[in-house]
């Protein structure tokens, strides 16, 4: 078995042989950090170079077939529809860990995914992934002076009911997209209110109560997801990282509108 250093070198050499237009899509993926990106694919395939290479090619083909490289130029319109998606697909950037990793909060228990066609939820999820990779990670890398290409996720299971099983197809689709095309980006998962055993148990930490005390060990108060700040008071929508009024979603949607050249006010 080759060393990790040799595996990286081999995959880098293979990636350099990728032909256009696949090479351009790969450049959009790595944002100037090809080796660091390839390491994620190697980790996802237990450092098996041929399998990691095949996974990379499959990922690039998926991007080409689904026009992922231009997905940030395709806003969900009208804005009312996008707001309905945001109100029922609870996901947002709450801040950064003390190590500079973006902290994404996911309201699993209260997401209903019932305010629009399934395709819009998938599109919205991929747009957030691409915005994270193309804008959030590069900004964090510049701010903290070192490469940042991974994130932390905090799941709020509050309110999850067995009836949510009806959403399993959509959630499975989204999870599969992440596993195959955005591998090893989430380095740690925190769960507020444990419900299920996860296969990725080594990455998961189940938190007590609101999770506030444990999360403050790895991030500042300002970066806590709003659902971990519960102190008997209501929060402004700008503090709710799931809300369209939150700065992250305002910046994301503004970026997509700008890229599309559309006036959607």
mmCIF file of C-alpha atoms in Angstrom:
data_model
loop_
_atom_site.group_PDB
_atom_site.id
_atom_site.type_symbol
_atom_site.label_atom_id
_atom_site.label_comp_id
_atom_site.label_asym_id
_atom_site.label_seq_id
_atom_site.Cartn_x
_atom_site.Cartn_y
_atom_site.Cartn_z
ATOM 1 C CA UNK A 1 0.000 0.000 0.000
ATOM 2 C CA UNK A 2 1.395 3.422 -0.963
ATOM 3 C CA UNK A 3 1.925 6.166 1.608
ATOM 4 C CA UNK A 4 -0.518 9.043 1.861
ATOM 5 C CA UNK A 5 2.066 11.392 0.349
ATOM 6 C CA UNK A 6 2.542 9.081 -2.630
ATOM 7 C CA UNK A 7 -1.235 8.656 -3.021
ATOM 8 C CA UNK A 8 -1.646 12.446 -3.173
ATOM 9 C CA UNK A 9 1.137 12.718 -5.769
ATOM 10 C CA UNK A 10 -0.394 9.980 -7.909
ATOM 11 C CA UNK A 11 -3.861 11.532 -7.829
ATOM 12 C CA UNK A 12 -2.465 15.001 -8.553
ATOM 13 C CA UNK A 13 -0.681 13.556 -11.613
ATOM 14 C CA UNK A 14 -3.914 11.916 -12.786
ATOM 15 C CA UNK A 15 -5.903 15.113 -12.221
ATOM 16 C CA UNK A 16 -3.440 17.098 -14.330
ATOM 17 C CA UNK A 17 -4.319 14.837 -17.270
ATOM 18 C CA UNK A 18 -8.017 15.714 -17.125
ATOM 19 C CA UNK A 19 -9.065 17.189 -20.450
ATOM 20 C CA UNK A 20 -11.255 20.177 -21.179
ATOM 21 C CA UNK A 21 -14.037 20.952 -20.430
ATOM 22 C CA UNK A 22 -13.762 18.698 -17.378
ATOM 23 C CA UNK A 23 -10.587 20.500 -16.279
ATOM 24 C CA UNK A 24 -12.423 23.822 -16.021
ATOM 25 C CA UNK A 25 -15.072 22.246 -13.803
ATOM 26 C CA UNK A 26 -12.324 20.781 -11.603
ATOM 27 C CA UNK A 27 -10.781 24.257 -11.287
ATOM 28 C CA UNK A 28 -14.144 25.586 -10.141
ATOM 29 C CA UNK A 29 -14.145 22.853 -7.514
ATOM 30 C CA UNK A 30 -10.695 23.390 -6.067
ATOM 31 C CA UNK A 31 -10.538 27.200 -6.191
ATOM 32 C CA UNK A 32 -6.756 27.170 -6.447
ATOM 33 C CA UNK A 33 -6.166 24.322 -3.988
ATOM 34 C CA UNK A 34 -6.168 21.141 -6.122
ATOM 35 C CA UNK A 35 -4.085 18.939 -3.786
ATOM 36 C CA UNK A 36 -6.178 19.818 -0.731
ATOM 37 C CA UNK A 37 -9.344 19.060 -2.681
ATOM 38 C CA UNK A 38 -8.008 15.740 -3.926
ATOM 39 C CA UNK A 39 -7.148 14.710 -0.354
ATOM 40 C CA UNK A 40 -10.886 14.779 0.427
ATOM 41 C CA UNK A 41 -11.561 12.278 -2.347
ATOM 42 C CA UNK A 42 -8.719 10.084 -1.150
ATOM 43 C CA UNK A 43 -10.078 10.125 2.404
ATOM 44 C CA UNK A 44 -13.536 9.232 1.103
ATOM 45 C CA UNK A 45 -12.091 6.176 -0.642
ATOM 46 C CA UNK A 46 -9.696 5.080 2.123
ATOM 47 C CA UNK A 47 -6.669 6.404 0.211
ATOM 48 C CA UNK A 48 -7.260 4.055 -2.708
ATOM 49 C CA UNK A 49 -5.979 6.079 -5.669
ATOM 50 C CA UNK A 50 -7.919 4.338 -8.503
ATOM 51 C CA UNK A 51 -11.178 4.544 -6.541
ATOM 52 C CA UNK A 52 -10.567 8.180 -5.583
ATOM 53 C CA UNK A 53 -9.770 9.005 -9.220
ATOM 54 C CA UNK A 54 -12.981 7.351 -10.406
ATOM 55 C CA UNK A 55 -14.948 9.209 -7.746
ATOM 56 C CA UNK A 56 -13.407 12.481 -8.935
ATOM 57 C CA UNK A 57 -14.254 11.791 -12.585
ATOM 58 C CA UNK A 58 -17.805 10.770 -11.646
ATOM 59 C CA UNK A 59 -18.153 13.984 -9.650
ATOM 60 C CA UNK A 60 -16.946 16.158 -12.532
ATOM 61 C CA UNK A 61 -19.279 14.375 -14.951
ATOM 62 C CA UNK A 62 -22.147 14.979 -12.518
ATOM 63 C CA UNK A 63 -21.243 18.666 -12.465
ATOM 64 C CA UNK A 64 -21.190 18.816 -16.254
ATOM 65 C CA UNK A 65 -24.472 16.938 -16.706
ATOM 66 C CA UNK A 66 -26.295 19.075 -14.139
ATOM 67 C CA UNK A 67 -24.658 22.398 -15.088
ATOM 68 C CA UNK A 68 -23.370 22.867 -11.531
ATOM 69 C CA UNK A 69 -20.724 25.368 -12.652
ATOM 70 C CA UNK A 70 -23.478 27.841 -13.522
ATOM 71 C CA UNK A 71 -25.932 26.998 -10.739
ATOM 72 C CA UNK A 72 -25.082 30.238 -8.909
ATOM 73 C CA UNK A 73 -26.336 32.070 -11.992
ATOM 74 C CA UNK A 74 -29.788 30.478 -11.723
ATOM 75 C CA UNK A 75 -31.786 32.105 -8.910
ATOM 76 C CA UNK A 76 -34.956 30.563 -7.564
ATOM 77 C CA UNK A 77 -37.658 33.030 -8.530
ATOM 78 C CA UNK A 78 -39.746 34.863 -7.632
ATOM 79 C CA UNK A 79 -38.228 35.922 -4.300
ATOM 80 C CA UNK A 80 -41.413 34.824 -2.522
ATOM 81 C CA UNK A 81 -40.787 31.259 -3.681
ATOM 82 C CA UNK A 82 -37.194 31.409 -2.504
ATOM 83 C CA UNK A 83 -38.349 32.716 0.864
ATOM 84 C CA UNK A 84 -40.826 29.818 1.097
ATOM 85 C CA UNK A 85 -37.963 27.391 0.418
ATOM 86 C CA UNK A 86 -35.839 29.052 3.097
ATOM 87 C CA UNK A 87 -38.700 28.928 5.604
ATOM 88 C CA UNK A 88 -39.131 25.184 5.073
ATOM 89 C CA UNK A 89 -35.517 24.084 4.451
ATOM 90 C CA UNK A 90 -33.819 25.334 7.588
ATOM 91 C CA UNK A 91 -30.147 25.725 6.863
ATOM 92 C CA UNK A 92 -27.737 28.591 7.380
ATOM 93 C CA UNK A 93 -24.266 29.829 8.290
ATOM 94 C CA UNK A 94 -24.250 30.903 11.945
ATOM 95 C CA UNK A 95 -20.583 31.886 12.203
ATOM 96 C CA UNK A 96 -17.131 30.358 12.531
ATOM 97 C CA UNK A 97 -15.374 28.047 14.964
ATOM 98 C CA UNK A 98 -12.358 29.255 16.932
ATOM 99 C CA UNK A 99 -10.235 27.502 14.301
ATOM 100 C CA UNK A 100 -11.916 29.511 11.541
ATOM 101 C CA UNK A 101 -14.142 26.754 10.181
ATOM 102 C CA UNK A 102 -17.587 27.878 8.963
ATOM 103 C CA UNK A 103 -20.393 26.680 11.247
ATOM 104 C CA UNK A 104 -23.492 25.557 9.370
ATOM 105 C CA UNK A 105 -26.707 25.010 11.327
ATOM 106 C CA UNK A 106 -29.423 22.636 10.103
ATOM 107 C CA UNK A 107 -32.914 22.575 11.575
ATOM 108 C CA UNK A 108 -33.702 18.940 10.802
ATOM 109 C CA UNK A 109 -36.673 18.635 13.135
ATOM 110 C CA UNK A 110 -38.601 21.659 11.891
ATOM 111 C CA UNK A 111 -37.799 21.526 8.169
ATOM 112 C CA UNK A 112 -40.951 20.592 6.261
ATOM 113 C CA UNK A 113 -39.808 20.708 2.605
ATOM 114 C CA UNK A 114 -43.416 21.282 1.590
ATOM 115 C CA UNK A 115 -43.506 24.808 0.163
ATOM 116 C CA UNK A 116 -42.365 24.032 -3.359
ATOM 117 C CA UNK A 117 -41.269 21.348 -5.839
ATOM 118 C CA UNK A 118 -38.539 18.956 -4.680
ATOM 119 C CA UNK A 119 -36.185 20.212 -7.410
ATOM 120 C CA UNK A 120 -36.052 23.653 -5.783
ATOM 121 C CA UNK A 121 -34.915 22.197 -2.460
ATOM 122 C CA UNK A 122 -32.174 20.233 -4.193
ATOM 123 C CA UNK A 123 -31.161 23.316 -6.197
ATOM 124 C CA UNK A 124 -31.089 25.462 -3.071
ATOM 125 C CA UNK A 125 -28.943 22.917 -1.213
ATOM 126 C CA UNK A 126 -26.422 22.706 -4.060
ATOM 127 C CA UNK A 127 -26.312 26.500 -4.365
ATOM 128 C CA UNK A 128 -25.419 26.772 -0.686
ATOM 129 C CA UNK A 129 -22.722 24.119 -1.197
ATOM 130 C CA UNK A 130 -21.269 25.996 -4.158
ATOM 131 C CA UNK A 131 -21.455 29.374 -2.416
ATOM 132 C CA UNK A 132 -19.694 27.812 0.568
ATOM 133 C CA UNK A 133 -16.927 26.420 -1.662
ATOM 134 C CA UNK A 134 -16.530 29.412 -3.989
ATOM 135 C CA UNK A 135 -17.114 32.313 -1.587
ATOM 136 C CA UNK A 136 -17.218 31.311 2.107
ATOM 137 C CA UNK A 137 -14.126 29.072 2.124
ATOM 138 C CA UNK A 138 -11.936 31.511 0.122
ATOM 139 C CA UNK A 139 -13.006 34.394 2.384
ATOM 140 C CA UNK A 140 -12.199 32.336 5.498
ATOM 141 C CA UNK A 141 -8.869 31.251 3.991
ATOM 142 C CA UNK A 142 -7.936 34.884 3.407
ATOM 143 C CA UNK A 143 -9.144 36.022 6.825
ATOM 144 C CA UNK A 144 -7.365 33.320 8.829
ATOM 145 C CA UNK A 145 -4.237 33.145 6.678
ATOM 146 C CA UNK A 146 -4.387 29.409 6.049
ATOM 147 C CA UNK A 147 -6.340 27.091 3.775
ATOM 148 C CA UNK A 148 -9.856 26.425 5.044
ATOM 149 C CA UNK A 149 -11.889 23.913 3.056
ATOM 150 C CA UNK A 150 -13.923 22.136 5.720
ATOM 151 C CA UNK A 151 -16.775 23.073 8.011
ATOM 152 C CA UNK A 152 -18.635 22.164 11.193
ATOM 153 C CA UNK A 153 -22.333 21.266 11.227
ATOM 154 C CA UNK A 154 -24.796 21.597 14.106
ATOM 155 C CA UNK A 155 -28.072 19.678 13.731
ATOM 156 C CA UNK A 156 -31.167 20.703 15.689
ATOM 157 C CA UNK A 157 -33.408 17.645 16.017
ATOM 158 C CA UNK A 158 -36.022 19.477 18.084
ATOM 159 C CA UNK A 159 -39.511 18.786 16.783
ATOM 160 C CA UNK A 160 -38.607 15.807 14.630
ATOM 161 C CA UNK A 161 -41.538 13.395 14.387
ATOM 162 C CA UNK A 162 -41.867 9.921 12.954
ATOM 163 C CA UNK A 163 -44.139 11.379 10.306
ATOM 164 C CA UNK A 164 -41.010 13.040 8.877
ATOM 165 C CA UNK A 165 -40.208 9.697 7.289
ATOM 166 C CA UNK A 166 -42.191 10.971 4.304
ATOM 167 C CA UNK A 167 -39.270 13.322 3.635
ATOM 168 C CA UNK A 168 -36.717 10.512 3.587
ATOM 169 C CA UNK A 169 -36.455 10.379 -0.218
ATOM 170 C CA UNK A 170 -35.504 14.046 -0.493
ATOM 171 C CA UNK A 171 -33.108 13.872 2.454
ATOM 172 C CA UNK A 172 -31.501 10.748 0.983
ATOM 173 C CA UNK A 173 -31.071 12.508 -2.369
ATOM 174 C CA UNK A 174 -29.387 15.474 -0.711
ATOM 175 C CA UNK A 175 -27.172 13.259 1.469
ATOM 176 C CA UNK A 176 -26.107 11.224 -1.572
ATOM 177 C CA UNK A 177 -25.197 14.388 -3.489
ATOM 178 C CA UNK A 178 -23.008 15.500 -0.582
ATOM 179 C CA UNK A 179 -21.369 12.108 -0.073
ATOM 180 C CA UNK A 180 -20.461 11.633 -3.731
ATOM 181 C CA UNK A 181 -19.683 15.170 -4.838
ATOM 182 C CA UNK A 182 -18.681 17.115 -1.733
ATOM 183 C CA UNK A 183 -16.866 14.408 0.255
ATOM 184 C CA UNK A 184 -15.169 14.943 3.614
ATOM 185 C CA UNK A 185 -16.101 18.629 3.851
ATOM 186 C CA UNK A 186 -17.859 18.333 7.216
ATOM 187 C CA UNK A 187 -15.217 17.458 9.814
ATOM 188 C CA UNK A 188 -17.460 17.432 12.897
ATOM 189 C CA UNK A 189 -21.192 17.011 13.480
ATOM 190 C CA UNK A 190 -22.921 18.230 16.620
ATOM 191 C CA UNK A 191 -26.452 17.048 17.358
ATOM 192 C CA UNK A 192 -28.862 18.885 19.657
ATOM 193 C CA UNK A 193 -31.264 16.185 20.901
ATOM 194 C CA UNK A 194 -30.176 12.706 19.925
ATOM 195 C CA UNK A 195 -32.622 10.508 18.039
ATOM 196 C CA UNK A 196 -30.669 8.137 15.869
ATOM 197 C CA UNK A 197 -27.393 6.266 15.851
ATOM 198 C CA UNK A 198 -25.268 7.455 12.931
ATOM 199 C CA UNK A 199 -22.745 5.477 10.903
ATOM 200 C CA UNK A 200 -20.387 8.430 11.165
ATOM 201 C CA UNK A 201 -20.397 8.171 14.964
ATOM 202 C CA UNK A 202 -16.707 9.057 15.200
ATOM 203 C CA UNK A 203 -17.506 12.554 13.921
ATOM 204 C CA UNK A 204 -20.651 13.082 15.959
ATOM 205 C CA UNK A 205 -20.965 14.629 19.375
ATOM 206 C CA UNK A 206 -24.407 14.574 20.953
ATOM 207 C CA UNK A 207 -24.939 17.635 23.102
ATOM 208 C CA UNK A 208 -26.924 18.096 26.286
ATOM 209 C CA UNK A 209 -29.805 20.548 26.380
ATOM 210 C CA UNK A 210 -29.330 23.397 23.920
ATOM 211 C CA UNK A 211 -25.684 22.426 23.452
ATOM 212 C CA UNK A 212 -24.572 25.939 24.375
ATOM 213 C CA UNK A 213 -21.909 25.057 26.940
ATOM 214 C CA UNK A 214 -20.172 22.449 24.785
ATOM 215 C CA UNK A 215 -20.278 24.535 21.613
ATOM 216 C CA UNK A 216 -18.739 27.538 23.378
ATOM 217 C CA UNK A 217 -15.602 25.425 23.736
ATOM 218 C CA UNK A 218 -15.118 25.476 19.963
ATOM 219 C CA UNK A 219 -16.790 28.748 18.919
ATOM 220 C CA UNK A 220 -17.643 32.182 20.304
ATOM 221 C CA UNK A 221 -21.162 33.131 21.431
ATOM 222 C CA UNK A 222 -21.731 35.176 18.251
ATOM 223 C CA UNK A 223 -21.230 32.031 16.144
ATOM 224 C CA UNK A 224 -23.691 29.862 18.079
ATOM 225 C CA UNK A 225 -26.689 28.779 15.982
ATOM 226 C CA UNK A 226 -29.723 30.715 17.205
ATOM 227 C CA UNK A 227 -31.430 27.550 18.484
ATOM 228 C CA UNK A 228 -28.540 27.052 20.899
ATOM 229 C CA UNK A 229 -28.912 30.542 22.376
ATOM 230 C CA UNK A 230 -32.358 29.990 23.870
ATOM 231 C CA UNK A 231 -32.542 32.126 26.987
ATOM 232 C CA UNK A 232 -36.260 32.724 27.268
ATOM 233 C CA UNK A 233 -36.320 35.525 24.735
ATOM 234 C CA UNK A 234 -37.288 35.777 21.090
ATOM 235 C CA UNK A 235 -34.632 36.501 18.504
ATOM 236 C CA UNK A 236 -34.737 39.023 15.700
ATOM 237 C CA UNK A 237 -34.990 37.414 12.251
ATOM 238 C CA UNK A 238 -31.541 38.788 11.435
ATOM 239 C CA UNK A 239 -30.151 36.617 14.247
ATOM 240 C CA UNK A 240 -31.989 33.548 12.937
ATOM 241 C CA UNK A 241 -29.503 31.934 10.529
ATOM 242 C CA UNK A 242 -32.349 30.043 8.834
ATOM 243 C CA UNK A 243 -34.208 33.245 7.915
ATOM 244 C CA UNK A 244 -33.941 34.949 4.529
ATOM 245 C CA UNK A 245 -33.367 38.151 6.526
ATOM 246 C CA UNK A 246 -30.127 36.769 7.968
ATOM 247 C CA UNK A 247 -26.971 38.372 6.467
ATOM 248 C CA UNK A 248 -25.733 35.018 5.090
ATOM 249 C CA UNK A 249 -28.882 34.392 3.040
ATOM 250 C CA UNK A 250 -29.083 38.034 1.991
ATOM 251 C CA UNK A 251 -25.488 37.844 0.730
ATOM 252 C CA UNK A 252 -26.043 34.438 -0.904
ATOM 253 C CA UNK A 253 -29.201 35.458 -2.749
ATOM 254 C CA UNK A 254 -27.677 38.808 -3.680
ATOM 255 C CA UNK A 255 -24.649 37.014 -5.083
ATOM 256 C CA UNK A 256 -26.817 34.688 -7.183
ATOM 257 C CA UNK A 257 -28.861 37.616 -8.498
ATOM 258 C CA UNK A 258 -25.679 39.475 -9.370
ATOM 259 C CA UNK A 259 -24.205 36.456 -11.163
ATOM 260 C CA UNK A 260 -27.425 35.955 -13.138
ATOM 261 C CA UNK A 261 -27.684 39.609 -14.064
ATOM 262 C CA UNK A 262 -31.344 39.503 -13.087
ATOM 263 C CA UNK A 263 -33.284 42.237 -11.324
ATOM 264 C CA UNK A 264 -35.435 40.318 -8.859
ATOM 265 C CA UNK A 265 -36.321 43.032 -6.351
#
